[in-house]
mmCIF file of C-alpha atoms in Angstrom:
data_model
loop_
_atom_site.group_PDB
_atom_site.id
_atom_site.type_symbol
_atom_site.label_atom_id
_atom_site.label_comp_id
_atom_site.label_asym_id
_atom_site.label_seq_id
_atom_site.Cartn_x
_atom_site.Cartn_y
_atom_site.Cartn_z
ATOM 1 C CA MET C 1 53.520 -14.310 -10.274
ATOM 2 C CA GLU C 2 51.239 -11.916 -8.390
ATOM 3 C CA THR C 3 49.595 -13.392 -5.301
ATOM 4 C CA ILE C 4 45.809 -13.506 -5.606
ATOM 5 C CA SER C 5 43.869 -12.326 -2.569
ATOM 6 C CA ASN C 6 40.692 -14.083 -1.495
ATOM 7 C CA LYS C 7 39.356 -10.951 0.164
ATOM 8 C CA LEU C 8 36.138 -9.340 -0.969
ATOM 9 C CA LEU C 9 34.822 -5.958 0.106
ATOM 10 C CA ILE C 10 31.158 -5.041 -0.117
ATOM 11 C CA ILE C 11 30.389 -1.331 0.211
ATOM 12 C CA GLY C 12 26.764 -1.119 1.274
ATOM 13 C CA PHE C 13 24.349 1.724 0.702
ATOM 14 C CA VAL C 14 22.773 0.616 3.997
ATOM 15 C CA TRP C 15 23.335 -2.225 6.431
ATOM 16 C CA PRO C 16 21.224 -5.169 5.199
ATOM 17 C CA GLU C 17 17.758 -5.637 6.705
ATOM 18 C CA PRO C 18 16.560 -8.899 5.121
ATOM 19 C CA ASN C 19 13.385 -8.914 7.207
ATOM 20 C CA SER C 20 12.487 -5.385 6.075
ATOM 21 C CA THR C 21 13.359 -5.110 2.396
ATOM 22 C CA ALA C 22 13.881 -7.247 -0.701
ATOM 23 C CA ALA C 23 17.181 -5.417 -1.187
ATOM 24 C CA GLY C 24 18.327 -6.692 2.200
ATOM 25 C CA SER C 25 17.394 -10.258 1.272
ATOM 26 C CA ARG C 26 19.194 -9.922 -2.044
ATOM 27 C CA MET C 27 22.363 -8.695 -0.341
ATOM 28 C CA LEU C 28 22.266 -11.564 2.135
ATOM 29 C CA GLN C 29 21.991 -14.042 -0.773
ATOM 30 C CA LEU C 30 25.125 -12.547 -2.312
ATOM 31 C CA ILE C 31 26.954 -12.650 1.018
ATOM 32 C CA HIS C 32 26.129 -16.339 1.483
ATOM 33 C CA PHE C 33 27.299 -17.057 -2.071
ATOM 34 C CA PHE C 34 30.688 -15.398 -1.543
ATOM 35 C CA ILE C 35 31.177 -17.097 1.833
ATOM 36 C CA ALA C 36 30.512 -20.475 0.180
ATOM 37 C CA GLN C 37 33.092 -19.561 -2.480
ATOM 38 C CA GLY C 38 35.714 -19.211 0.250
ATOM 39 C CA TYR C 39 36.087 -15.432 0.230
ATOM 40 C CA GLU C 40 37.059 -13.491 3.324
ATOM 41 C CA LEU C 41 34.311 -10.861 3.447
ATOM 42 C CA THR C 42 34.292 -7.324 4.793
ATOM 43 C CA PHE C 43 31.104 -5.255 4.681
ATOM 44 C CA ALA C 44 31.530 -1.495 4.968
ATOM 45 C CA SER C 45 28.975 1.306 4.928
ATOM 46 C CA THR C 46 28.617 4.999 5.702
ATOM 47 C CA ALA C 47 25.110 4.296 7.058
ATOM 48 C CA THR C 48 24.213 3.784 10.699
ATOM 49 C CA LYS C 49 23.140 0.324 11.866
ATOM 50 C CA ASN C 50 19.814 -0.116 13.649
ATOM 51 C CA GLU C 51 18.073 -2.852 15.618
ATOM 52 C CA HIS C 52 16.770 -4.465 12.409
ATOM 53 C CA SER C 53 20.163 -4.691 10.675
ATOM 54 C CA VAL C 54 21.441 -8.244 10.360
ATOM 55 C CA ASN C 55 24.488 -9.026 12.497
ATOM 56 C CA LEU C 56 26.957 -9.914 9.753
ATOM 57 C CA SER C 57 29.677 -10.808 12.235
ATOM 58 C CA ASP C 58 27.592 -13.882 13.147
ATOM 59 C CA LEU C 59 28.237 -15.064 9.584
ATOM 60 C CA GLY C 60 31.971 -14.455 9.870
ATOM 61 C CA VAL C 61 31.806 -11.185 7.930
ATOM 62 C CA LYS C 62 33.937 -8.312 9.198
ATOM 63 C CA GLU C 63 32.032 -5.055 9.647
ATOM 64 C CA ARG C 64 33.523 -1.639 9.058
ATOM 65 C CA SER C 65 32.052 1.865 9.342
ATOM 66 C CA ILE C 66 33.452 4.206 6.702
ATOM 67 C CA ARG C 67 33.244 7.943 5.994
ATOM 68 C CA LEU C 68 32.165 9.724 2.882
ATOM 69 C CA ASN C 69 34.650 12.113 1.219
ATOM 70 C CA HIS C 70 37.371 11.104 3.641
ATOM 71 C CA ASP C 71 40.934 9.979 2.992
ATOM 72 C CA SER C 72 40.643 7.342 5.721
ATOM 73 C CA PHE C 73 38.876 5.131 3.173
ATOM 74 C CA ASP C 74 41.997 5.196 0.987
ATOM 75 C CA ASP C 75 44.156 3.875 3.815
ATOM 76 C CA PHE C 76 41.514 1.290 4.693
ATOM 77 C CA ILE C 77 41.245 -0.150 1.190
ATOM 78 C CA LYS C 78 44.996 -0.173 0.594
ATOM 79 C CA GLU C 79 45.499 -2.124 3.794
ATOM 80 C CA LEU C 80 42.616 -4.532 3.100
ATOM 81 C CA ALA C 81 43.634 -5.041 -0.564
ATOM 82 C CA PRO C 82 40.574 -7.036 -1.659
ATOM 83 C CA GLN C 83 40.566 -8.954 -4.914
ATOM 84 C CA ILE C 84 36.943 -7.948 -5.553
ATOM 85 C CA VAL C 85 34.948 -4.879 -4.539
ATOM 86 C CA LEU C 86 31.166 -4.981 -4.824
ATOM 87 C CA PHE C 87 29.206 -1.722 -4.800
ATOM 88 C CA ASP C 88 25.662 -1.859 -3.452
ATOM 89 C CA ARG C 89 23.778 0.426 -5.902
ATOM 90 C CA PHE C 90 25.155 2.955 -8.325
ATOM 91 C CA MET C 91 25.253 5.819 -5.819
ATOM 92 C CA VAL C 92 27.876 3.919 -3.822
ATOM 93 C CA GLU C 93 29.952 3.310 -6.961
ATOM 94 C CA GLU C 94 29.839 7.045 -7.667
ATOM 95 C CA GLN C 95 31.142 7.793 -4.194
ATOM 96 C CA PHE C 96 33.828 5.136 -3.859
ATOM 97 C CA GLY C 97 34.480 3.642 -7.311
ATOM 98 C CA TRP C 98 37.162 6.147 -8.281
ATOM 99 C CA ARG C 99 39.002 5.580 -5.012
ATOM 100 C CA VAL C 100 39.011 1.808 -5.602
ATOM 101 C CA ALA C 101 40.194 2.309 -9.199
ATOM 102 C CA GLU C 102 43.020 4.619 -8.084
ATOM 103 C CA TYR C 103 44.362 2.639 -5.166
ATOM 104 C CA LEU C 104 43.478 -0.920 -6.268
ATOM 105 C CA PRO C 105 43.481 -0.784 -10.071
ATOM 106 C CA LYS C 106 43.640 -4.582 -10.395
ATOM 107 C CA ALA C 107 40.620 -5.250 -8.167
ATOM 108 C CA LEU C 108 37.510 -6.519 -9.941
ATOM 109 C CA ARG C 109 34.736 -3.933 -9.552
ATOM 110 C CA ILE C 110 31.176 -5.325 -9.442
ATOM 111 C CA LEU C 111 28.015 -3.208 -9.259
ATOM 112 C CA ASP C 112 24.879 -4.768 -7.781
ATOM 113 C CA THR C 113 22.190 -2.499 -9.177
ATOM 114 C CA GLU C 114 19.361 -3.937 -6.966
ATOM 115 C CA ASP C 115 17.012 -2.431 -9.529
ATOM 116 C CA ILE C 116 17.481 0.278 -12.137
ATOM 117 C CA HIS C 117 16.801 3.242 -9.864
ATOM 118 C CA SER C 118 16.468 5.705 -12.712
ATOM 119 C CA LEU C 119 13.753 3.546 -14.273
ATOM 120 C CA ARG C 120 11.769 3.477 -11.041
ATOM 121 C CA THR C 121 12.185 7.231 -10.554
ATOM 122 C CA SER C 122 11.283 8.053 -14.146
ATOM 123 C CA ARG C 123 8.168 5.900 -13.978
ATOM 124 C CA GLU C 124 7.098 7.549 -10.730
ATOM 125 C CA THR C 125 7.588 11.057 -12.165
ATOM 126 C CA GLN C 126 5.643 10.251 -15.330
ATOM 127 C CA PHE C 127 2.891 8.428 -13.425
ATOM 128 C CA LYS C 128 2.342 11.347 -11.050
ATOM 129 C CA ALA C 129 2.231 13.712 -14.024
ATOM 130 C CA GLY C 130 -0.444 11.555 -15.627
ATOM 131 C CA LEU C 131 1.834 10.608 -18.529
ATOM 132 C CA PRO C 132 2.583 7.179 -20.027
ATOM 133 C CA PHE C 133 6.082 5.851 -19.482
ATOM 134 C CA SER C 134 8.561 6.909 -22.152
ATOM 135 C CA GLU C 135 11.870 5.112 -22.652
ATOM 136 C CA ARG C 136 13.192 8.253 -24.307
ATOM 137 C CA ASP C 137 12.395 10.379 -21.249
ATOM 138 C CA TRP C 138 14.035 7.759 -19.052
ATOM 139 C CA MET C 139 17.201 7.715 -21.181
ATOM 140 C CA HIS C 140 17.457 11.502 -21.102
ATOM 141 C CA SER C 141 16.973 11.818 -17.341
ATOM 142 C CA ASP C 142 19.968 12.889 -15.261
ATOM 143 C CA MET C 143 19.703 9.812 -13.055
ATOM 144 C CA ALA C 144 19.704 7.435 -16.035
ATOM 145 C CA LYS C 145 22.865 9.065 -17.341
ATOM 146 C CA ARG C 146 24.518 8.709 -13.937
ATOM 147 C CA GLU C 147 23.392 5.099 -13.545
ATOM 148 C CA ILE C 148 24.453 4.024 -17.041
ATOM 149 C CA ALA C 149 27.813 5.724 -16.520
ATOM 150 C CA SER C 150 28.240 3.738 -13.310
ATOM 151 C CA ILE C 151 27.502 0.499 -15.179
ATOM 152 C CA TYR C 152 30.148 1.355 -17.792
ATOM 153 C CA ARG C 153 32.748 2.191 -15.125
ATOM 154 C CA SER C 154 32.205 -1.170 -13.444
ATOM 155 C CA ASP C 155 33.676 -4.415 -14.726
ATOM 156 C CA LEU C 156 30.366 -6.218 -14.197
ATOM 157 C CA SER C 157 26.847 -5.157 -13.221
ATOM 158 C CA LEU C 158 24.343 -7.586 -11.713
ATOM 159 C CA ILE C 159 20.856 -7.028 -13.142
ATOM 160 C CA ILE C 160 17.978 -8.520 -11.211
ATOM 161 C CA SER C 161 15.182 -8.201 -13.794
ATOM 162 C CA SER C 162 14.991 -9.763 -17.262
ATOM 163 C CA HIS C 163 13.082 -6.670 -18.424
ATOM 164 C CA GLU C 164 15.907 -4.408 -17.240
ATOM 165 C CA MET C 165 18.458 -6.612 -19.019
ATOM 166 C CA GLU C 166 16.551 -6.095 -22.242
ATOM 167 C CA LEU C 167 16.180 -2.367 -21.622
ATOM 168 C CA LEU C 168 19.903 -1.881 -20.977
ATOM 169 C CA GLN C 169 20.939 -3.983 -23.969
ATOM 170 C CA LYS C 170 18.434 -2.795 -26.579
ATOM 171 C CA THR C 171 17.611 0.759 -25.529
ATOM 172 C CA ALA C 172 20.811 1.848 -23.758
ATOM 173 C CA LYS C 173 22.988 -0.285 -26.082
ATOM 174 C CA ILE C 174 25.224 -1.529 -23.264
ATOM 175 C CA ASP C 175 27.586 -4.360 -24.139
ATOM 176 C CA THR C 176 26.241 -7.687 -22.863
ATOM 177 C CA ASN C 177 29.713 -8.542 -21.487
ATOM 178 C CA LEU C 178 29.259 -5.823 -18.850
ATOM 179 C CA LEU C 179 25.945 -7.260 -17.606
ATOM 180 C CA LEU C 180 24.839 -10.432 -15.857
ATOM 181 C CA HIS C 181 21.175 -11.310 -15.328
ATOM 182 C CA LEU C 182 21.083 -12.472 -11.718
ATOM 183 C CA PRO C 183 17.632 -12.550 -10.093
ATOM 184 C CA PHE C 184 16.910 -13.821 -6.573
ATOM 185 C CA MET C 185 18.851 -16.999 -5.823
ATOM 186 C CA ILE C 186 16.372 -19.376 -4.135
ATOM 187 C CA THR C 187 16.635 -23.041 -3.199
ATOM 188 C CA ASN C 188 14.166 -25.114 -5.207
ATOM 189 C CA LEU C 189 10.836 -26.009 -3.642
ATOM 190 C CA ASN C 190 10.381 -29.748 -3.107
ATOM 191 C CA GLU C 191 7.281 -31.884 -2.635
ATOM 192 C CA GLU C 192 7.759 -32.121 1.119
ATOM 193 C CA GLN C 193 7.624 -28.331 1.423
ATOM 194 C CA THR C 194 4.629 -27.841 -0.860
ATOM 195 C CA THR C 195 2.568 -30.574 0.827
ATOM 196 C CA ASN C 196 3.120 -28.827 4.175
ATOM 197 C CA TRP C 197 1.599 -25.571 2.962
ATOM 198 C CA LEU C 198 -1.624 -24.536 4.665
ATOM 199 C CA PRO C 199 -4.393 -25.634 2.279
ATOM 200 C CA PHE C 200 -7.210 -23.579 0.783
ATOM 201 C CA GLU C 201 -9.955 -24.000 3.403
ATOM 202 C CA PRO C 202 -8.174 -22.938 6.628
ATOM 203 C CA ARG C 203 -6.778 -19.831 4.961
ATOM 204 C CA LYS C 204 -8.636 -16.581 5.035
ATOM 205 C CA ASP C 205 -8.272 -12.880 4.312
ATOM 206 C CA PHE C 206 -5.929 -10.824 2.163
ATOM 207 C CA ILE C 207 -2.475 -9.437 2.804
ATOM 208 C CA CYS C 208 -0.452 -6.573 1.344
ATOM 209 C CA ILE C 209 3.159 -6.217 2.410
ATOM 210 C CA GLY C 210 5.966 -3.794 1.608
ATOM 211 C CA SER C 211 8.442 -1.347 3.113
ATOM 212 C CA GLY C 212 7.127 2.138 3.830
ATOM 213 C CA ARG C 213 10.392 3.600 2.531
ATOM 214 C CA HIS C 214 9.509 2.487 -0.999
ATOM 215 C CA ALA C 215 7.244 4.952 -2.845
ATOM 216 C CA PRO C 216 5.548 2.308 -5.060
ATOM 217 C CA ASN C 217 4.383 0.480 -1.921
ATOM 218 C CA ILE C 218 2.851 3.626 -0.434
ATOM 219 C CA ASP C 219 0.967 4.352 -3.645
ATOM 220 C CA ALA C 220 -0.232 0.732 -3.773
ATOM 221 C CA VAL C 221 -1.729 0.898 -0.273
ATOM 222 C CA VAL C 222 -3.501 4.187 -1.018
ATOM 223 C CA TRP C 223 -4.897 2.779 -4.278
ATOM 224 C CA LEU C 224 -6.048 -0.320 -2.414
ATOM 225 C CA LYS C 225 -7.807 1.721 0.268
ATOM 226 C CA ASN C 226 -9.506 4.193 -2.058
ATOM 227 C CA GLU C 227 -10.468 2.102 -5.079
ATOM 228 C CA ILE C 228 -9.745 -1.617 -4.962
ATOM 229 C CA TRP C 229 -10.586 -2.795 -1.443
ATOM 230 C CA PRO C 230 -14.132 -1.308 -1.415
ATOM 231 C CA LEU C 231 -14.884 -3.355 -4.570
ATOM 232 C CA ILE C 232 -13.519 -6.548 -2.976
ATOM 233 C CA ARG C 233 -15.317 -5.992 0.343
ATOM 234 C CA ALA C 234 -18.618 -5.393 -1.437
ATOM 235 C CA GLN C 235 -18.416 -8.969 -2.745
ATOM 236 C CA LEU C 236 -16.709 -10.493 0.322
ATOM 237 C CA PRO C 237 -18.134 -8.571 3.308
ATOM 238 C CA LYS C 238 -16.556 -10.920 5.877
ATOM 239 C CA ALA C 239 -13.040 -10.775 4.452
ATOM 240 C CA ASP C 240 -10.318 -8.564 5.897
ATOM 241 C CA LEU C 241 -7.165 -7.010 4.444
ATOM 242 C CA ARG C 242 -4.041 -6.609 6.541
ATOM 243 C CA ILE C 243 -1.289 -4.185 5.556
ATOM 244 C CA TYR C 244 2.196 -5.106 6.771
ATOM 245 C CA GLY C 245 5.409 -3.187 6.294
ATOM 246 C CA SER C 246 8.413 -1.708 8.023
ATOM 247 C CA TYR C 247 8.725 2.058 8.359
ATOM 248 C CA LEU C 248 5.112 2.802 7.395
ATOM 249 C CA PRO C 249 4.511 6.586 7.473
ATOM 250 C CA GLU C 250 1.716 8.216 9.425
ATOM 251 C CA SER C 251 -0.223 8.817 6.197
ATOM 252 C CA ILE C 252 -0.583 5.025 5.906
ATOM 253 C CA THR C 253 -1.156 4.152 9.566
ATOM 254 C CA GLN C 254 -4.035 6.648 9.555
ATOM 255 C CA LEU C 255 -5.817 4.513 6.948
ATOM 256 C CA HIS C 256 -6.487 1.815 9.594
ATOM 257 C CA ARG C 257 -10.270 1.138 9.456
ATOM 258 C CA PRO C 258 -11.315 -2.096 11.214
ATOM 259 C CA ALA C 259 -14.970 -1.350 10.463
ATOM 260 C CA ASP C 260 -14.105 -1.624 6.762
ATOM 261 C CA GLY C 261 -11.919 -4.700 7.236
ATOM 262 C CA PHE C 262 -8.822 -2.606 6.464
ATOM 263 C CA TYR C 263 -6.117 -3.226 9.068
ATOM 264 C CA VAL C 264 -2.739 -1.461 9.067
ATOM 265 C CA MET C 265 -0.548 -3.801 11.104
ATOM 266 C CA GLY C 266 2.936 -2.292 10.683
ATOM 267 C CA ARG C 267 6.103 -4.386 10.790
ATOM 268 C CA ALA C 268 5.571 -8.152 10.724
ATOM 269 C CA LYS C 269 7.651 -10.125 13.203
ATOM 270 C CA ASP C 270 7.708 -12.973 10.681
ATOM 271 C CA ALA C 271 6.716 -11.793 7.207
ATOM 272 C CA MET C 272 6.839 -15.288 5.717
ATOM 273 C CA GLN C 273 4.518 -16.643 8.411
ATOM 274 C CA VAL C 274 1.827 -14.003 7.984
ATOM 275 C CA MET C 275 2.076 -14.481 4.225
ATOM 276 C CA ALA C 276 1.720 -18.260 4.649
ATOM 277 C CA ASN C 277 -1.522 -17.850 6.603
ATOM 278 C CA ALA C 278 -3.200 -15.464 4.149
ATOM 279 C CA LYS C 279 -5.355 -16.719 1.287
ATOM 280 C CA ILE C 280 -4.376 -14.051 -1.248
ATOM 281 C CA SER C 281 -1.556 -11.503 -1.479
ATOM 282 C CA LEU C 282 -2.346 -8.186 -3.175
ATOM 283 C CA ALA C 283 0.359 -6.066 -4.839
ATOM 284 C CA PRO C 284 -1.254 -3.300 -6.941
ATOM 285 C CA LEU C 285 1.971 -1.578 -7.986
ATOM 286 C CA ARG C 286 1.526 1.234 -10.508
ATOM 287 C CA PHE C 287 5.198 2.158 -10.911
ATOM 288 C CA GLY C 288 8.535 0.711 -9.895
ATOM 289 C CA ALA C 289 11.385 -1.388 -11.224
ATOM 290 C CA GLY C 290 13.345 -4.557 -10.513
ATOM 291 C CA ILE C 291 11.581 -7.697 -9.335
ATOM 292 C CA LYS C 292 9.409 -7.925 -6.262
ATOM 293 C CA GLY C 293 10.528 -9.803 -3.176
ATOM 294 C CA LYS C 294 6.992 -9.858 -1.793
ATOM 295 C CA LEU C 295 5.779 -11.793 -4.855
ATOM 296 C CA ALA C 296 8.639 -14.298 -4.707
ATOM 297 C CA GLU C 297 7.898 -14.807 -1.009
ATOM 298 C CA SER C 298 4.216 -15.412 -1.707
ATOM 299 C CA MET C 299 5.206 -18.192 -4.130
ATOM 300 C CA LEU C 300 7.583 -19.688 -1.554
ATOM 301 C CA VAL C 301 4.739 -20.181 0.944
ATOM 302 C CA GLY C 302 2.029 -21.145 -1.543
ATOM 303 C CA THR C 303 0.027 -17.929 -1.403
ATOM 304 C CA PRO C 304 -1.389 -16.866 -4.793
ATOM 305 C CA ASN C 305 -1.286 -13.172 -5.578
ATOM 306 C CA VAL C 306 -2.935 -10.518 -7.681
ATOM 307 C CA THR C 307 -0.627 -7.861 -9.046
ATOM 308 C CA THR C 308 -0.156 -5.510 -11.981
ATOM 309 C CA SER C 309 1.994 -5.637 -15.093
ATOM 310 C CA ILE C 310 4.610 -3.585 -13.228
ATOM 311 C CA GLY C 311 4.497 -6.012 -10.292
ATOM 312 C CA ALA C 312 5.058 -9.097 -12.424
ATOM 313 C CA GLU C 313 7.505 -7.437 -14.814
ATOM 314 C CA GLY C 314 10.795 -9.210 -15.351
ATOM 315 C CA MET C 315 9.986 -12.024 -12.927
ATOM 316 C CA CYS C 316 9.319 -14.957 -15.287
ATOM 317 C CA GLU C 317 7.225 -14.110 -18.327
ATOM 318 C CA GLN C 318 7.568 -17.536 -19.960
ATOM 319 C CA PHE C 319 5.398 -19.297 -17.350
ATOM 320 C CA HIS C 320 1.803 -18.860 -16.165
ATOM 321 C CA TRP C 321 1.534 -16.419 -13.260
ATOM 322 C CA ASN C 322 1.023 -17.282 -9.601
ATOM 323 C CA GLY C 323 -2.472 -15.791 -9.647
ATOM 324 C CA LYS C 324 -3.706 -12.898 -11.755
ATOM 325 C CA ILE C 325 -2.219 -9.802 -13.408
ATOM 326 C CA GLU C 326 -4.615 -6.853 -13.777
ATOM 327 C CA ASN C 327 -4.118 -3.091 -14.103
ATOM 328 C CA ASP C 328 -7.702 -1.821 -13.891
ATOM 329 C CA PRO C 329 -9.088 -1.537 -10.326
ATOM 330 C CA THR C 330 -12.373 -3.288 -11.183
ATOM 331 C CA TYR C 331 -10.662 -6.166 -12.965
ATOM 332 C CA PHE C 332 -8.083 -6.342 -10.169
ATOM 333 C CA ALA C 333 -10.804 -6.619 -7.517
ATOM 334 C CA ASN C 334 -12.787 -9.200 -9.487
ATOM 335 C CA ALA C 335 -9.666 -11.306 -10.019
ATOM 336 C CA ALA C 336 -8.952 -11.209 -6.275
ATOM 337 C CA VAL C 337 -12.516 -12.306 -5.452
ATOM 338 C CA GLN C 338 -12.422 -15.109 -8.025
ATOM 339 C CA LEU C 339 -9.121 -16.475 -6.657
ATOM 340 C CA TYR C 340 -10.461 -16.195 -3.116
ATOM 341 C CA GLN C 341 -13.545 -18.279 -3.898
ATOM 342 C CA ASP C 342 -12.350 -20.789 -6.515
ATOM 343 C CA ARG C 343 -10.309 -23.575 -4.933
ATOM 344 C CA LYS C 344 -9.317 -25.167 -8.261
ATOM 345 C CA LEU C 345 -8.058 -21.841 -9.639
ATOM 346 C CA TRP C 346 -6.266 -21.088 -6.349
ATOM 347 C CA GLU C 347 -4.477 -24.449 -6.282
ATOM 348 C CA GLN C 348 -3.385 -24.076 -9.916
ATOM 349 C CA ALA C 349 -1.967 -20.633 -9.052
ATOM 350 C CA GLN C 350 0.032 -22.291 -6.260
ATOM 351 C CA LYS C 351 1.504 -24.785 -8.740
ATOM 352 C CA ASN C 352 2.351 -21.956 -11.132
ATOM 353 C CA GLY C 353 4.296 -20.254 -8.373
ATOM 354 C CA THR C 354 6.303 -23.397 -7.667
ATOM 355 C CA THR C 355 7.200 -23.655 -11.361
ATOM 356 C CA ILE C 356 8.358 -20.029 -11.436
ATOM 357 C CA ILE C 357 10.567 -20.429 -8.345
ATOM 358 C CA ASN C 358 12.139 -23.672 -9.540
ATOM 359 C CA GLN C 359 12.621 -22.675 -13.169
ATOM 360 C CA CYS C 360 13.597 -18.987 -12.885
ATOM 361 C CA TYR C 361 15.224 -18.634 -9.434
ATOM 362 C CA ASP C 362 17.179 -21.881 -9.146
ATOM 363 C CA LYS C 363 19.881 -21.057 -6.607
ATOM 364 C CA ALA C 364 22.342 -23.722 -7.769
ATOM 365 C CA LEU C 365 22.095 -22.687 -11.418
ATOM 366 C CA LEU C 366 22.355 -18.952 -10.695
ATOM 367 C CA GLU C 367 25.258 -19.329 -8.282
ATOM 368 C CA ASP C 368 27.087 -21.368 -10.913
ATOM 369 C CA ARG C 369 26.385 -18.615 -13.476
ATOM 370 C CA LEU C 370 27.785 -15.941 -11.160
ATOM 371 C CA GLY C 371 30.803 -18.014 -10.151
ATOM 372 C CA ARG C 372 31.754 -18.789 -13.745
ATOM 373 C CA LYS C 373 31.418 -15.140 -14.776
ATOM 374 C CA ILE C 374 33.622 -13.906 -11.933
ATOM 375 C CA GLU C 375 36.224 -16.586 -12.606
ATOM 376 C CA LYS C 376 36.348 -15.623 -16.290
ATOM 377 C CA LEU C 377 36.722 -11.921 -15.479
ATOM 378 C CA LEU C 378 39.487 -12.512 -12.959
ATOM 379 C CA ARG C 379 41.426 -14.487 -15.557
ATOM 380 C CA ASN C 380 40.948 -11.949 -18.352
ATOM 381 C CA LEU C 381 40.420 -8.604 -16.607
ATOM 382 C CA ASP C 382 42.840 -6.559 -18.716
ATOM 383 C CA THR C 383 41.359 -7.876 -21.973
ATOM 384 C CA HIS C 384 37.860 -7.287 -20.662
ATOM 385 C CA ARG C 385 38.682 -3.680 -19.782
ATOM 386 C CA ASP C 386 40.421 -3.075 -23.112
ATOM 387 C CA LYS C 387 37.087 -3.732 -24.823
ATOM 388 C CA ASN C 388 35.271 -1.217 -22.601
ATOM 389 C CA LEU C 389 36.592 2.080 -23.969
ATOM 390 C CA ILE C 390 33.515 4.029 -22.840
ATOM 391 C CA GLY C 391 34.063 2.800 -19.293
ATOM 392 C CA ALA C 392 37.705 3.869 -19.400
ATOM 393 C CA LEU C 393 36.742 7.330 -20.653
ATOM 394 C CA LEU C 394 34.081 7.748 -17.989
ATOM 395 C CA LEU C 395 36.435 6.568 -15.265
ATOM 396 C CA HIS C 396 39.063 9.037 -16.466
ATOM 397 C CA HIS C 397 36.513 11.848 -16.342
ATOM 398 C CA THR C 398 35.399 10.785 -12.864
ATOM 399 C CA MET C 399 38.989 10.687 -11.632
ATOM 400 C CA ALA C 400 39.466 14.202 -12.973
ATOM 401 C CA SER C 401 36.288 15.719 -11.556
ATOM 402 C CA THR C 402 34.485 13.767 -8.822
ATOM 403 C CA LYS C 403 37.813 12.860 -7.270
ATOM 404 C CA TYR C 404 38.892 16.454 -6.797
ATOM 405 C CA MET C 405 35.461 17.549 -5.620
ATOM 406 C CA ALA C 406 35.571 14.816 -2.972
ATOM 407 C CA LYS C 407 39.089 15.816 -1.953
ATOM 408 C CA TRP C 408 38.015 19.462 -1.738
ATOM 409 C CA ILE C 409 35.076 18.510 0.514
ATOM 410 C CA GLY C 410 37.400 16.408 2.656
ATOM 411 C CA ALA C 411 39.895 19.259 2.990
ATOM 412 C CA LYS C 412 37.088 21.698 3.807
ATOM 413 C CA ASN C 413 35.785 19.370 6.524
ATOM 414 C CA ARG C 414 39.235 19.005 8.062
ATOM 415 C CA ALA C 415 39.777 22.757 7.992
ATOM 416 C CA GLY C 416 36.448 23.268 9.721
ATOM 417 C CA GLY C 417 37.211 20.727 12.399
ATOM 418 C CA SER C 418 34.632 18.259 11.059
ATOM 419 C CA GLU C 419 35.321 14.575 10.634
ATOM 420 C CA GLY C 420 33.204 14.480 7.431
#
């Protein structure tokens, strides 16, 4: 009987920055889950670490720097021989999936999509062109084809948004057995935590938070500055708005206008703390995908929010929202003012947020769902793959094309004296 390894390799698009991005927090949740399951973890990436990257070695995770289009990865993975390989976003699966399939054909291949990147990109393109979103245009985009192909090549894809699950199943017609709805995995809020939240009266001002490397966040801040905040300030002349975010570009920092109550603060040392002190969180997102870490965090600290349909999408449609959902700038501003002034409405929004966290992001339930799915796949991997003919065809094509392109690039780099 073949010996089963308990090793798991995560190939990261970047090194996780849980204090900077929702993607970093999501990755750290997965890492903690696999550690608790008894796996010996290795995290590898072609990216360069920075001062904000979490030190995974403190968690007992081995760290490894890898090269793109380089045969050294083949030797590395053969020596490591993990039972499971998790790809962080479809671009990483494109780069390394064929190598894993060739050298470790029996390893379970999992894709963590983070969000459906092609959906976010398609929405941004159509929004900037002044066009309504079209599922057909999304499906026919080059990135959607690449991303869907990556999902088919993988044994399992983790989908963070319920809306994206529906889109992939009903529009893209992807077999449900290849997908697992796995949103943020969060420990339930208890009464002791909620009673310790800062109450309505001591709180003041508004907050908007989001990474500057995420285009929807940049657009949201500009929309706030130009259209929404002037309407709020006209009704609440003593209120201020503080913009927090890592990697904010100069175009955003230049919007800093204390005279207008519009403060661009930059990176927050403790994002949860500044969120916990604010009265209202604003997230006027006009395009994007996935689910929003900033909105989950606002619920975790009892801060109601005002967002758009895109912001709330896929987060928990079956329960009342943690504030207000508005897409028109005037309605958005009026909703923010009403929440800011109405204690009863504000406290009900808090309770709604607690319900959403505990009912839709229950860590214990979601970890059990993931664990059971992985266990089932490991027991029946050959049968599972036999039912995924499209995935087999796409993997064959990738092995016959991408593989040889990568090998050609690697050979060219070696001939030129480059390490790749």
